């Protein structure tokens, strides 16, 4: 991945979540939290996209110079299970191949705060991923942010739509910061390097 590849166009980094203040601190919205932090680091503000039901920020991440990458940060405003439509519309508008799309999302089957990065794969029951895969295939990157399984017999749908617990919130900023670092590493240095540094 060199300068010439970057010249071909931007990366599209989609944080998955649900719009509106009522969902803001839900476990299901950790993807929004990560791209919000990336936007803050870039000095950008999300604005409504003209071409899709989404909010976007355009900018660069990575060290200044040839190592930096053009990126479009995306927050679909369509609700989680319809994320694929807005993301695909923007992917087509910016002419981004699926292999330059990164989805940042919550993951039930990983302990809280643990990260896993990969390219391709199934949706593991995640409605946001299911929608993305239905829209443009499965060959996109995933930054999976562990939220753990629900306690006892709590239904999964209830668990993911609850806010992070007070105990979890004590470490949430640190884990979101680390996930943003992982996204930057993935885009600027490649999957293998990012997996080595951040998969735990």
Tab-separated table of C-alpha atoms in Angstrom:
chain	number	residue	atom	x	y	z
A	1	UNK	CA	0.000	0.000	0.000
A	2	UNK	CA	1.930	3.016	-1.228
A	3	UNK	CA	1.469	6.590	-2.291
A	4	UNK	CA	0.209	5.592	-5.736
A	5	UNK	CA	-2.573	3.524	-4.222
A	6	UNK	CA	-3.602	6.423	-2.012
A	7	UNK	CA	-3.831	8.610	-5.107
A	8	UNK	CA	-6.508	6.243	-6.438
A	9	UNK	CA	-9.017	7.523	-3.915
A	10	UNK	CA	-9.959	7.609	-0.251
A	11	UNK	CA	-10.709	4.942	2.312
A	12	UNK	CA	-14.245	4.849	3.658
A	13	UNK	CA	-14.496	4.237	7.401
A	14	UNK	CA	-18.033	3.475	8.541
A	15	UNK	CA	-18.882	3.537	12.214
A	16	UNK	CA	-22.033	1.505	12.825
A	17	UNK	CA	-24.731	2.624	15.237
A	18	UNK	CA	-28.207	4.105	15.579
A	19	UNK	CA	-28.952	7.831	15.188
A	20	UNK	CA	-30.360	10.031	17.925
A	21	UNK	CA	-29.400	10.979	21.488
A	22	UNK	CA	-31.370	8.099	23.005
A	23	UNK	CA	-28.925	5.608	21.485
A	24	UNK	CA	-25.719	7.601	21.942
A	25	UNK	CA	-24.197	5.587	24.811
A	26	UNK	CA	-25.615	2.185	23.815
A	27	UNK	CA	-23.189	-0.701	23.377
A	28	UNK	CA	-24.455	-0.987	19.790
A	29	UNK	CA	-23.177	2.549	19.104
A	30	UNK	CA	-19.502	2.045	19.841
A	31	UNK	CA	-18.760	2.327	16.103
A	32	UNK	CA	-20.139	5.887	16.175
A	33	UNK	CA	-17.968	6.635	19.217
A	34	UNK	CA	-14.807	5.526	17.407
A	35	UNK	CA	-15.440	7.559	14.242
A	36	UNK	CA	-16.428	10.569	16.362
A	37	UNK	CA	-12.978	10.396	17.951
A	38	UNK	CA	-11.293	10.004	14.553
A	39	UNK	CA	-13.164	13.103	13.320
A	40	UNK	CA	-12.026	15.011	16.411
A	41	UNK	CA	-8.411	13.997	15.757
A	42	UNK	CA	-8.714	15.235	12.164
A	43	UNK	CA	-10.271	18.501	13.309
A	44	UNK	CA	-13.404	17.759	11.295
A	45	UNK	CA	-17.120	17.937	12.047
A	46	UNK	CA	-19.734	15.559	10.759
A	47	UNK	CA	-22.188	17.090	8.312
A	48	UNK	CA	-25.139	15.676	6.445
A	49	UNK	CA	-24.152	13.915	3.233
A	50	UNK	CA	-25.793	15.176	0.058
A	51	UNK	CA	-25.727	11.734	-1.571
A	52	UNK	CA	-26.933	9.453	1.227
A	53	UNK	CA	-28.786	9.209	4.522
A	54	UNK	CA	-25.589	9.630	6.506
A	55	UNK	CA	-23.208	12.082	8.123
A	56	UNK	CA	-19.680	12.402	6.752
A	57	UNK	CA	-16.315	13.983	7.436
A	58	UNK	CA	-13.539	14.093	4.836
A	59	UNK	CA	-9.895	14.442	5.791
A	60	UNK	CA	-6.597	12.658	6.255
A	61	UNK	CA	-5.249	10.370	8.948
A	62	UNK	CA	-1.697	9.347	9.687
A	63	UNK	CA	1.497	11.358	9.874
A	64	UNK	CA	1.718	14.327	7.478
A	65	UNK	CA	3.358	13.449	4.180
A	66	UNK	CA	3.253	10.342	1.999
A	67	UNK	CA	2.273	8.133	4.956
A	68	UNK	CA	-1.084	9.843	5.429
A	69	UNK	CA	-4.289	8.571	3.823
A	70	UNK	CA	-7.396	10.287	2.532
A	71	UNK	CA	-10.451	9.060	4.399
A	72	UNK	CA	-14.188	9.604	4.477
A	73	UNK	CA	-15.681	8.931	7.894
A	74	UNK	CA	-19.323	7.831	7.749
A	75	UNK	CA	-22.127	7.514	10.278
A	76	UNK	CA	-25.233	6.003	8.611
A	77	UNK	CA	-28.385	7.750	9.817
A	78	UNK	CA	-30.648	4.922	8.661
A	79	UNK	CA	-30.573	2.772	11.811
A	80	UNK	CA	-28.279	-0.197	12.205
A	81	UNK	CA	-30.152	-2.815	10.183
A	82	UNK	CA	-30.274	-0.542	7.096
A	83	UNK	CA	-26.641	0.669	7.220
A	84	UNK	CA	-25.730	-0.922	3.888
A	85	UNK	CA	-27.766	1.480	1.745
A	86	UNK	CA	-26.141	4.740	2.878
A	87	UNK	CA	-22.645	3.235	3.099
A	88	UNK	CA	-22.914	1.750	-0.383
A	89	UNK	CA	-24.266	5.007	-1.850
A	90	UNK	CA	-21.238	6.854	-0.471
A	91	UNK	CA	-18.883	4.078	-1.504
A	92	UNK	CA	-20.117	4.441	-5.077
A	93	UNK	CA	-20.069	8.249	-4.957
A	94	UNK	CA	-16.431	8.328	-3.770
A	95	UNK	CA	-15.524	5.353	-6.027
A	96	UNK	CA	-14.176	3.285	-3.117
A	97	UNK	CA	-13.759	-0.463	-3.734
A	98	UNK	CA	-15.014	-2.765	-0.948
A	99	UNK	CA	-11.385	-3.575	-0.058
A	100	UNK	CA	-10.934	0.039	1.093
A	101	UNK	CA	-14.019	0.055	3.325
A	102	UNK	CA	-13.612	-0.356	7.096
A	103	UNK	CA	-16.618	-1.121	9.309
A	104	UNK	CA	-16.196	-0.350	13.022
A	105	UNK	CA	-18.759	-2.228	15.098
A	106	UNK	CA	-19.651	-3.876	18.398
A	107	UNK	CA	-18.973	-7.614	18.749
A	108	UNK	CA	-20.807	-9.854	21.237
A	109	UNK	CA	-18.454	-12.822	21.050
A	110	UNK	CA	-15.391	-10.900	22.246
A	111	UNK	CA	-14.717	-9.746	25.812
A	112	UNK	CA	-15.376	-6.101	26.587
A	113	UNK	CA	-12.711	-3.784	25.201
A	114	UNK	CA	-10.918	-6.473	23.210
A	115	UNK	CA	-10.241	-5.689	19.544
A	116	UNK	CA	-10.118	-7.983	16.531
A	117	UNK	CA	-9.322	-6.773	13.017
A	118	UNK	CA	-9.975	-8.825	9.905
A	119	UNK	CA	-10.834	-8.708	6.207
A	120	UNK	CA	-14.041	-10.378	5.059
A	121	UNK	CA	-16.020	-13.067	6.827
A	122	UNK	CA	-19.594	-13.574	7.950
A	123	UNK	CA	-21.873	-11.214	9.849
A	124	UNK	CA	-22.189	-13.379	12.988
A	125	UNK	CA	-25.779	-12.220	13.451
A	126	UNK	CA	-24.851	-8.522	13.431
A	127	UNK	CA	-27.583	-6.682	11.525
A	128	UNK	CA	-25.326	-3.814	10.506
A	129	UNK	CA	-22.780	-6.154	8.934
A	130	UNK	CA	-25.570	-8.166	7.330
A	131	UNK	CA	-26.823	-4.989	5.669
A	132	UNK	CA	-23.348	-3.967	4.460
A	133	UNK	CA	-22.635	-7.433	3.057
A	134	UNK	CA	-26.005	-7.475	1.289
A	135	UNK	CA	-25.202	-4.117	-0.307
A	136	UNK	CA	-21.661	-4.703	-1.608
A	137	UNK	CA	-20.333	-8.115	-0.577
A	138	UNK	CA	-18.210	-9.294	2.323
A	139	UNK	CA	-14.725	-8.239	1.212
A	140	UNK	CA	-14.376	-5.241	3.513
A	141	UNK	CA	-12.364	-4.727	6.694
A	142	UNK	CA	-13.892	-5.027	10.132
A	143	UNK	CA	-12.645	-3.503	13.370
A	144	UNK	CA	-14.554	-5.531	15.940
A	145	UNK	CA	-14.931	-3.927	19.373
A	146	UNK	CA	-15.785	-6.490	22.040
A	147	UNK	CA	-18.803	-5.825	24.242
A	148	UNK	CA	-19.125	-9.323	25.743
A	149	UNK	CA	-22.241	-11.475	26.045
A	150	UNK	CA	-25.361	-10.398	27.946
A	151	UNK	CA	-25.590	-11.521	31.579
A	152	UNK	CA	-27.951	-14.295	32.585
A	153	UNK	CA	-30.915	-14.651	30.248
A	154	UNK	CA	-31.032	-11.051	29.044
A	155	UNK	CA	-32.023	-11.010	25.351
A	156	UNK	CA	-29.244	-9.928	23.021
A	157	UNK	CA	-31.411	-7.164	21.513
A	158	UNK	CA	-31.964	-5.637	24.956
A	159	UNK	CA	-28.294	-5.920	25.876
A	160	UNK	CA	-26.871	-4.177	22.799
A	161	UNK	CA	-29.419	-1.350	23.104
A	162	UNK	CA	-28.509	-0.654	26.742
A	163	UNK	CA	-25.903	1.914	27.711
A	164	UNK	CA	-22.488	0.751	28.820
A	165	UNK	CA	-22.556	0.047	32.540
A	166	UNK	CA	-20.943	2.465	35.025
A	167	UNK	CA	-18.079	-0.012	35.491
A	168	UNK	CA	-17.563	-0.294	31.722
A	169	UNK	CA	-17.676	3.475	31.274
A	170	UNK	CA	-14.617	3.848	33.503
A	171	UNK	CA	-12.522	2.246	30.757
A	172	UNK	CA	-14.615	3.163	27.712
A	173	UNK	CA	-12.613	6.240	26.686
A	174	UNK	CA	-9.391	4.226	26.779
A	175	UNK	CA	-10.839	1.405	24.670
A	176	UNK	CA	-12.390	3.790	22.133
A	177	UNK	CA	-9.057	5.608	21.859
A	178	UNK	CA	-7.292	2.294	21.249
A	179	UNK	CA	-9.848	1.317	18.595
A	180	UNK	CA	-9.297	4.637	16.802
A	181	UNK	CA	-5.544	3.962	16.889
A	182	UNK	CA	-6.210	0.533	15.369
A	183	UNK	CA	-8.226	2.045	12.515
A	184	UNK	CA	-5.439	4.517	11.771
A	185	UNK	CA	-2.854	1.726	11.822
A	186	UNK	CA	-4.965	-0.458	9.526
A	187	UNK	CA	-5.376	2.277	6.932
A	188	UNK	CA	-1.814	3.598	7.015
A	189	UNK	CA	0.215	0.428	7.673
A	190	UNK	CA	-1.955	-2.492	6.569
A	191	UNK	CA	-3.910	-5.325	8.166
A	192	UNK	CA	-1.015	-7.510	9.259
A	193	UNK	CA	0.689	-4.717	11.153
A	194	UNK	CA	-2.595	-3.606	12.748
A	195	UNK	CA	-3.491	-7.160	13.789
A	196	UNK	CA	-0.057	-7.622	15.327
A	197	UNK	CA	-0.354	-4.389	17.314
A	198	UNK	CA	-4.024	-4.454	18.340
A	199	UNK	CA	-5.531	-7.949	18.191
A	200	UNK	CA	-5.597	-9.260	21.738
